[in-house]
PDB file of C-alpha atoms in Angstrom:
ATOM      1  CA  MET A1455      54.541  56.544  38.981  1.00  0.00           C
ATOM      2  CA  ARG A1456      53.210  53.566  40.579  1.00  0.00           C
ATOM      3  CA  LYS A1457      49.594  54.866  40.330  1.00  0.00           C
ATOM      4  CA  SER A1458      50.347  55.588  36.551  1.00  0.00           C
ATOM      5  CA  VAL A1459      51.166  52.091  36.077  1.00  0.00           C
ATOM      6  CA  SER A1460      48.602  50.873  37.917  1.00  0.00           C
ATOM      7  CA  ILE A1461      46.134  52.876  35.458  1.00  0.00           C
ATOM      8  CA  ALA A1462      47.568  52.065  32.523  1.00  0.00           C
ATOM      9  CA  ALA A1463      47.372  48.603  33.208  1.00  0.00           C
ATOM     10  CA  THR A1464      43.879  48.696  33.925  1.00  0.00           C
ATOM     11  CA  LEU A1465      42.978  50.380  30.646  1.00  0.00           C
ATOM     12  CA  THR A1466      45.115  47.867  28.996  1.00  0.00           C
ATOM     13  CA  ALA A1467      42.730  44.612  30.701  1.00  0.00           C
ATOM     14  CA  VAL A1468      39.811  46.866  29.467  1.00  0.00           C
ATOM     15  CA  LEU A1469      40.861  46.918  26.201  1.00  0.00           C
ATOM     16  CA  PHE A1470      41.936  43.354  25.850  1.00  0.00           C
ATOM     17  CA  ILE A1471      38.334  42.260  27.640  1.00  0.00           C
ATOM     18  CA  LEU A1472      35.737  43.931  25.913  1.00  0.00           C
ATOM     19  CA  PRO A1473      36.643  42.601  22.197  1.00  0.00           C
ATOM     20  CA  ALA A1474      36.555  39.152  23.806  1.00  0.00           C
ATOM     21  CA  LEU A1475      33.403  39.955  25.323  1.00  0.00           C
ATOM     22  CA  SER A1476      32.305  41.386  21.542  1.00  0.00           C
ATOM     23  CA  VAL A1477      32.805  37.761  20.461  1.00  0.00           C
ATOM     24  CA  GLN A1478      31.435  35.783  23.294  1.00  0.00           C
ATOM     25  CA  ALA A1479      27.982  37.253  22.709  1.00  0.00           C
ATOM     26  CA  GLN A1480      28.355  35.617  19.064  1.00  0.00           C
ATOM     27  CA  VAL A1481      29.166  32.408  20.612  1.00  0.00           C
ATOM     28  CA  LEU A1482      27.385  29.624  18.576  1.00  0.00           C
ATOM     29  CA  ASN A1483      25.419  27.258  21.703  1.00  0.00           C
ATOM     30  CA  ARG A1484      25.621  24.090  21.120  1.00  0.00           C
ATOM     31  CA  HIS A1485      22.201  22.277  23.329  1.00  0.00           C
ATOM     32  CA  VAL A1486      21.491  18.819  21.821  1.00  0.00           C
ATOM     33  CA  ALA A1487      23.806  16.665  19.668  1.00  0.00           C
ATOM     34  CA  GLU A1488      22.091  13.104  19.450  1.00  0.00           C
ATOM     35  CA  PHE A1489      21.930  10.580  17.137  1.00  0.00           C
ATOM     36  CA  ARG A1490      19.388   7.250  16.363  1.00  0.00           C
ATOM     37  CA  PHE A1491      20.800   4.309  14.426  1.00  0.00           C
ATOM     38  CA  GLY A1492      18.883   0.928  14.188  1.00  0.00           C
ATOM     39  CA  ALA A1493      15.641   0.227  12.335  1.00  0.00           C
ATOM     40  CA  GLU A1494      14.728   2.913   9.738  1.00  0.00           C
ATOM     41  CA  GLN A1495      11.891   5.474  10.050  1.00  0.00           C
ATOM     42  CA  VAL A1496       9.321   5.437   7.454  1.00  0.00           C
ATOM     43  CA  SER A1497       6.271   7.630   6.480  1.00  0.00           C
ATOM     44  CA  THR A1498       3.462   7.207   4.153  1.00  0.00           C
ATOM     45  CA  VAL A1499       2.170  10.016   4.958  1.00  0.00           C
ATOM     46  CA  THR A1500       2.120  13.448   3.042  1.00  0.00           C
ATOM     47  CA  ALA A1501       1.689  16.894   4.039  1.00  0.00           C
ATOM     48  CA  ALA A1502      -0.384  20.300   3.022  1.00  0.00           C
ATOM     49  CA  ALA A1503       0.430  23.749   3.993  1.00  0.00           C
ATOM     50  CA  PHE A1504       1.432  23.857   7.369  1.00  0.00           C
ATOM     51  CA  PRO A1505      -0.467  22.941  10.090  1.00  0.00           C
ATOM     52  CA  GLY A1506      -2.298  20.741   7.374  1.00  0.00           C
ATOM     53  CA  PRO A1507      -4.134  17.833   7.515  1.00  0.00           C
ATOM     54  CA  PRO A1508      -2.340  15.906   6.469  1.00  0.00           C
ATOM     55  CA  ASP A1509       0.972  16.794   8.333  1.00  0.00           C
ATOM     56  CA  GLY A1510       3.862  13.645   7.843  1.00  0.00           C
ATOM     57  CA  THR A1511       4.586  11.896  10.047  1.00  0.00           C
ATOM     58  CA  LEU A1512       7.107  12.839  13.622  1.00  0.00           C
ATOM     59  CA  ILE A1513      10.497  11.580  13.414  1.00  0.00           C
ATOM     60  CA  TYR A1514      12.162  13.575  16.183  1.00  0.00           C
ATOM     61  CA  THR A1515      11.054  15.945  19.077  1.00  0.00           C
ATOM     62  CA  ARG A1516      13.256  17.039  21.795  1.00  0.00           C
ATOM     63  CA  SER A1517      12.777  19.464  25.452  1.00  0.00           C
ATOM     64  CA  PHE A1518      15.599  21.581  25.749  1.00  0.00           C
ATOM     65  CA  LEU A1519      16.438  24.153  28.167  1.00  0.00           C
ATOM     66  CA  LEU A1520      17.224  27.707  26.069  1.00  0.00           C
ATOM     67  CA  PRO A1521      19.400  29.807  28.126  1.00  0.00           C
ATOM     68  CA  PRO A1522      18.677  33.202  28.902  1.00  0.00           C
ATOM     69  CA  GLY A1523      19.375  35.992  26.025  1.00  0.00           C
ATOM     70  CA  GLN A1524      19.054  33.608  22.964  1.00  0.00           C
ATOM     71  CA  ARG A1525      17.172  34.857  20.547  1.00  0.00           C
ATOM     72  CA  THR A1526      17.332  32.573  17.198  1.00  0.00           C
ATOM     73  CA  VAL A1527      17.602  28.380  17.286  1.00  0.00           C
ATOM     74  CA  PHE A1528      18.958  26.449  14.358  1.00  0.00           C
ATOM     75  CA  VAL A1529      17.757  22.622  13.748  1.00  0.00           C
ATOM     76  CA  THR A1530      19.632  20.402  11.998  1.00  0.00           C
ATOM     77  CA  LEU A1531      19.055  17.137  10.586  1.00  0.00           C
ATOM     78  CA  SER A1532      21.784  14.502   8.945  1.00  0.00           C
ATOM     79  CA  THR A1533      20.895  11.525   7.882  1.00  0.00           C
ATOM     80  CA  THR A1534      20.531   9.208   5.206  1.00  0.00           C
ATOM     81  CA  GLY A1535      17.465   9.081   3.364  1.00  0.00           C
ATOM     82  CA  ASP A1536      15.545   6.370   0.694  1.00  0.00           C
ATOM     83  CA  ALA A1537      12.697   6.448  -1.527  1.00  0.00           C
ATOM     84  CA  HIS A1538      10.385   4.819  -3.915  1.00  0.00           C
ATOM     85  CA  PHE A1539       8.853   5.548  -7.399  1.00  0.00           C
ATOM     86  CA  GLY A1540      10.453   8.803  -8.014  1.00  0.00           C
ATOM     87  CA  ASP A1541       8.557  10.392  -4.719  1.00  0.00           C
ATOM     88  CA  ALA A1542      10.387  13.144  -2.727  1.00  0.00           C
ATOM     89  CA  LEU A1543      11.209  13.298   0.533  1.00  0.00           C
ATOM     90  CA  TRP A1544       9.537  16.167   2.514  1.00  0.00           C
ATOM     91  CA  PHE A1545      10.874  17.695   5.994  1.00  0.00           C
ATOM     92  CA  SER A1546       9.180  20.689   8.445  1.00  0.00           C
ATOM     93  CA  ALA A1547      10.932  21.697  11.653  1.00  0.00           C
ATOM     94  CA  ARG A1548       9.349  23.330  14.258  1.00  0.00           C
ATOM     95  CA  LEU A1549       9.916  25.205  17.279  1.00  0.00           C
ATOM     96  CA  ASN A1550       7.755  25.413  20.204  1.00  0.00           C
ATOM     97  CA  GLY A1551       4.698  24.159  17.422  1.00  0.00           C
ATOM     98  CA  MET A1552       5.743  27.000  14.969  1.00  0.00           C
ATOM     99  CA  VAL A1553       7.211  26.334  12.161  1.00  0.00           C
ATOM    100  CA  CYS A1554      10.676  27.380  11.155  1.00  0.00           C
ATOM    101  CA  ASN A1555      11.369  28.996   7.536  1.00  0.00           C
ATOM    102  CA  ARG A1556       7.962  28.487   6.203  1.00  0.00           C
ATOM    103  CA  GLY A1557       9.052  29.093   2.788  1.00  0.00           C
ATOM    104  CA  ASP A1558       6.529  28.656  -0.453  1.00  0.00           C
ATOM    105  CA  GLU A1559       6.562  25.806  -3.091  1.00  0.00           C
ATOM    106  CA  GLY A1560       9.463  26.604  -5.790  1.00  0.00           C
ATOM    107  CA  ALA A1561      10.196  23.981  -7.902  1.00  0.00           C
ATOM    108  CA  GLY A1562      10.151  21.683  -5.597  1.00  0.00           C
ATOM    109  CA  PHE A1563       5.970  21.462  -4.923  1.00  0.00           C
ATOM    110  CA  ALA A1564       6.828  20.721  -1.661  1.00  0.00           C
ATOM    111  CA  PRO A1565       3.745  22.625   0.104  1.00  0.00           C
ATOM    112  CA  PRO A1566       4.663  25.988   2.570  1.00  0.00           C
ATOM    113  CA  GLY A1567       6.162  24.844   5.888  1.00  0.00           C
ATOM    114  CA  TRP A1568       7.857  22.052   4.454  1.00  0.00           C
ATOM    115  CA  ILE A1569      11.351  21.311   1.803  1.00  0.00           C
ATOM    116  CA  PRO A1570      11.911  18.684  -0.253  1.00  0.00           C
ATOM    117  CA  LEU A1571      15.526  17.295   0.296  1.00  0.00           C
ATOM    118  CA  GLN A1572      15.241  14.277  -1.926  1.00  0.00           C
ATOM    119  CA  LYS A1573      14.303  13.210  -4.936  1.00  0.00           C
ATOM    120  CA  HIS A1574      14.937  10.765  -7.760  1.00  0.00           C
ATOM    121  CA  PHE A1575      13.389  10.779 -11.081  1.00  0.00           C
ATOM    122  CA  SER A1576      11.441   7.352 -11.972  1.00  0.00           C
ATOM    123  CA  TYR A1577      12.320   6.615 -15.874  1.00  0.00           C
ATOM    124  CA  ASP A1578       9.579   5.428 -17.568  1.00  0.00           C
ATOM    125  CA  PRO A1579      10.186   3.235 -19.974  1.00  0.00           C
ATOM    126  CA  PRO A1580      13.253   1.901 -17.630  1.00  0.00           C
ATOM    127  CA  VAL A1581      16.642   3.106 -18.698  1.00  0.00           C
ATOM    128  CA  ALA A1582      19.159   1.144 -18.195  1.00  0.00           C
ATOM    129  CA  TYR A1583      22.469   1.826 -15.751  1.00  0.00           C
ATOM    130  CA  THR A1584      24.657   0.840 -14.052  1.00  0.00           C
ATOM    131  CA  SER A1585      25.619   0.590 -10.304  1.00  0.00           C
ATOM    132  CA  GLY A1586      28.124  -0.821  -8.064  1.00  0.00           C
ATOM    133  CA  GLY A1587      29.915  -2.142 -11.669  1.00  0.00           C
ATOM    134  CA  ILE A1588      26.597  -4.558 -12.276  1.00  0.00           C
ATOM    135  CA  PRO A1589      25.081  -2.831 -15.939  1.00  0.00           C
ATOM    136  CA  GLY A1590      21.683  -3.383 -17.027  1.00  0.00           C
ATOM    137  CA  GLN A1591      20.230  -1.878 -13.928  1.00  0.00           C
ATOM    138  CA  ILE A1592      16.462  -0.639 -14.667  1.00  0.00           C
ATOM    139  CA  THR A1593      14.938  -1.017 -11.835  1.00  0.00           C
ATOM    140  CA  GLY A1594      16.889   1.155  -8.711  1.00  0.00           C
ATOM    141  CA  ASP A1595      18.501  -0.588  -6.391  1.00  0.00           C
ATOM    142  CA  GLY A1596      16.353  -1.725  -3.635  1.00  0.00           C
ATOM    143  CA  GLY A1597      12.971  -2.849  -4.926  1.00  0.00           C
ATOM    144  CA  GLY A1598      11.268   0.210  -5.137  1.00  0.00           C
ATOM    145  CA  GLY A1599      11.051   0.894  -9.171  1.00  0.00           C
ATOM    146  CA  THR A1600      12.456   3.053 -11.682  1.00  0.00           C
ATOM    147  CA  GLY A1601      13.187   5.948  -8.462  1.00  0.00           C
ATOM    148  CA  ASP A1602      14.583   4.008  -6.067  1.00  0.00           C
ATOM    149  CA  MET A1603      17.752   5.337  -5.493  1.00  0.00           C
ATOM    150  CA  HIS A1604      19.456   4.472  -2.012  1.00  0.00           C
ATOM    151  CA  ASP A1605      21.311   5.849   0.603  1.00  0.00           C
ATOM    152  CA  ASN A1606      21.720   9.251  -0.145  1.00  0.00           C
ATOM    153  CA  GLY A1607      23.196  12.187   2.586  1.00  0.00           C
ATOM    154  CA  ILE A1608      20.570  14.512   3.645  1.00  0.00           C
ATOM    155  CA  TYR A1609      22.270  17.531   5.824  1.00  0.00           C
ATOM    156  CA  TYR A1610      20.407  21.018   6.820  1.00  0.00           C
ATOM    157  CA  THR A1611      19.891  23.446   9.049  1.00  0.00           C
ATOM    158  CA  TRP A1612      16.512  25.413   9.985  1.00  0.00           C
ATOM    159  CA  CYS A1613      17.152  28.855  11.743  1.00  0.00           C
ATOM    160  CA  CYS A1614      14.077  29.154  13.989  1.00  0.00           C
ATOM    161  CA  LYS A1615      12.761  32.594  16.066  1.00  0.00           C
ATOM    162  CA  ASP A1616       9.215  33.126  15.912  1.00  0.00           C
ATOM    163  CA  LYS A1617       7.883  31.482  19.037  1.00  0.00           C
ATOM    164  CA  ILE A1618      11.548  31.531  20.978  1.00  0.00           C
ATOM    165  CA  ASN A1619      11.302  30.786  24.514  1.00  0.00           C
ATOM    166  CA  PRO A1620      14.568  32.573  26.058  1.00  0.00           C
ATOM    167  CA  GLY A1621      15.604  31.224  29.746  1.00  0.00           C
ATOM    168  CA  ALA A1622      12.877  28.278  29.340  1.00  0.00           C
ATOM    169  CA  VAL A1623      12.305  24.743  28.143  1.00  0.00           C
ATOM    170  CA  ASN A1624      11.547  24.894  24.192  1.00  0.00           C
ATOM    171  CA  LEU A1625      10.583  22.088  22.076  1.00  0.00           C
ATOM    172  CA  VAL A1626      11.732  21.029  18.577  1.00  0.00           C
ATOM    173  CA  GLU A1627       9.778  18.797  16.050  1.00  0.00           C
ATOM    174  CA  ILE A1628      11.029  17.272  12.732  1.00  0.00           C
ATOM    175  CA  LYS A1629       8.433  15.899  10.724  1.00  0.00           C
ATOM    176  CA  MET A1630       8.829  13.321   7.590  1.00  0.00           C
ATOM    177  CA  ALA A1631       6.370  13.200   4.641  1.00  0.00           C
ATOM    178  CA  THR A1632       6.056  11.519   1.177  1.00  0.00           C
ATOM    179  CA  SER A1633       5.048  13.497  -1.728  1.00  0.00           C
ATOM    180  CA  PHE A1634       2.449  10.876  -2.858  1.00  0.00           C
ATOM    181  CA  ALA A1635       0.666   9.513  -0.194  1.00  0.00           C
ATOM    182  CA  GLY A1636       0.246   5.642   0.650  1.00  0.00           C
ATOM    183  CA  THR A1637       3.991   5.176  -0.753  1.00  0.00           C
ATOM    184  CA  PRO A1638       6.773   5.669   1.763  1.00  0.00           C
ATOM    185  CA  VAL A1639       9.844   7.289   2.226  1.00  0.00           C
ATOM    186  CA  PHE A1640      12.707   6.780   4.751  1.00  0.00           C
ATOM    187  CA  VAL A1641      15.350   7.697   6.533  1.00  0.00           C
ATOM    188  CA  GLU A1642      17.962   6.004   9.000  1.00  0.00           C
ATOM    189  CA  ARG A1643      21.079   6.808  10.945  1.00  0.00           C
ATOM    190  CA  SER A1644      19.981  10.248  11.707  1.00  0.00           C
ATOM    191  CA  HIS A1645      21.900  12.899  14.115  1.00  0.00           C
ATOM    192  CA  TYR A1646      20.286  15.854  15.388  1.00  0.00           C
ATOM    193  CA  TYR A1647      22.263  19.137  16.560  1.00  0.00           C
ATOM    194  CA  ILE A1648      20.148  21.897  18.131  1.00  0.00           C
ATOM    195  CA  ASP A1649      21.705  25.520  18.606  1.00  0.00           C
ATOM    196  CA  SER A1650      21.317  28.856  19.330  1.00  0.00           C
ATOM    197  CA  VAL A1651      22.662  32.250  19.697  1.00  0.00           C
ATOM    198  CA  ASP A1652      22.059  35.794  21.342  1.00  0.00           C
ATOM    199  CA  LEU A1653      21.525  37.872  18.107  1.00  0.00           C
ATOM    200  CA  ASP A1654      18.836  38.572  16.069  1.00  0.00           C
ATOM    201  CA  LEU A1655      19.343  36.378  12.996  1.00  0.00           C
ATOM    202  CA  CYS A1656      17.087  34.106  10.441  1.00  0.00           C
ATOM    203  CA  ASN A1657      16.087  37.105   8.528  1.00  0.00           C
ATOM    204  CA  GLU A1658      15.238  36.870   4.708  1.00  0.00           C
ATOM    205  CA  ALA A1659      18.508  37.403   2.489  1.00  0.00           C
ATOM    206  CA  ALA A1660      18.221  40.655  -0.093  1.00  0.00           C
ATOM    207  CA  PRO A1661      17.879  40.407  -3.470  1.00  0.00           C
ATOM    208  CA  ILE A1662      20.404  40.225  -6.207  1.00  0.00           C
ATOM    209  CA  PRO A1663      20.654  43.365  -7.619  1.00  0.00           C
ATOM    210  CA  PRO A1664      20.430  43.905 -10.873  1.00  0.00           C
ATOM    211  CA  GLY A1665      23.557  43.283 -13.550  1.00  0.00           C
ATOM    212  CA  THR A1666      25.431  42.726 -10.155  1.00  0.00           C
ATOM    213  CA  GLY A1667      28.300  39.894 -10.181  1.00  0.00           C
ATOM    214  CA  ILE A1668      27.619  39.479 -14.260  1.00  0.00           C
ATOM    215  CA  PRO A1669      31.216  38.622 -15.860  1.00  0.00           C
ATOM    216  CA  PRO A1670      32.498  40.899 -18.940  1.00  0.00           C
ATOM    217  CA  GLY A1671      30.763  40.076 -22.075  1.00  0.00           C
ATOM    218  CA  GLU A1672      27.704  38.006 -20.017  1.00  0.00           C
ATOM    219  CA  VAL A1673      24.045  39.566 -20.616  1.00  0.00           C
ATOM    220  CA  ALA A1674      21.616  39.287 -17.428  1.00  0.00           C
ATOM    221  CA  VAL A1675      18.882  37.097 -17.534  1.00  0.00           C
ATOM    222  CA  GLU A1676      16.002  37.128 -15.460  1.00  0.00           C
ATOM    223  CA  PRO A1677      15.210  33.953 -13.127  1.00  0.00           C
ATOM    224  CA  VAL A1678      12.993  31.173 -14.584  1.00  0.00           C
ATOM    225  CA  LEU A1679      11.301  28.690 -12.218  1.00  0.00           C
ATOM    226  CA  GLU A1680      11.945  25.056 -13.544  1.00  0.00           C
ATOM    227  CA  GLU A1681       8.975  23.856 -13.779  1.00  0.00           C
ATOM    228  CA  ASN A1682       7.932  26.788 -15.951  1.00  0.00           C
ATOM    229  CA  LEU A1683      10.812  25.865 -18.519  1.00  0.00           C
ATOM    230  CA  SER A1684       9.905  23.710 -21.811  1.00  0.00           C
ATOM    231  CA  GLY A1685       9.186  20.345 -21.086  1.00  0.00           C
ATOM    232  CA  GLY A1686      10.422  20.818 -17.584  1.00  0.00           C
ATOM    233  CA  GLY A1687       9.099  19.246 -14.320  1.00  0.00           C
ATOM    234  CA  GLY A1688       9.239  19.074 -10.049  1.00  0.00           C
ATOM    235  CA  GLY A1689      12.595  19.569  -8.544  1.00  0.00           C
TER     236      GLY A1689
END
């Protein structure tokens, strides 16, 4: 009787542990959580398709030890951005020298390997607006012309796996570029996070099947790029 109870208890323990191990294998491991306050970081350098040149300005670099068995790395930037004269802030993350989420141009006009994360349209002729309770403003809020809207949040995560080195030191870099060479873009009060999992993630999502999820009475339409719209421009 004691033997059968012991076997039952063992089986129960094994069944309890197996799901726990399965969940543990999918835990998001945080390796780096850092911040940089103080003076703004600035770039007046633009970017071409990776690897350039030009290749923007390095704003963050970090070497860290990645545990064995990890297969996907996530790099997150949380910051405050400023831009002048309607120029866009472009960003690019690299793992061991290889760009994460290479992508393509799209409506943001950033070159492959870069993502536009902030842009404020420059109105010409000026259009009056109210900010901070003060009406009749026409030149932005920081001296950068009609496209100058300061202190806007940026939060973006890249997933990386092309040159990942499990069980070794890995190098993460984040670069920033302006969409118009010579005109500055800025970030300040930045936070940086590096995480990983042991799953093979970072895969391109499948296209949406035609007719999927269309409410009754509505008609499916083909996607249209913003820059191809009549009178449209970059995002």
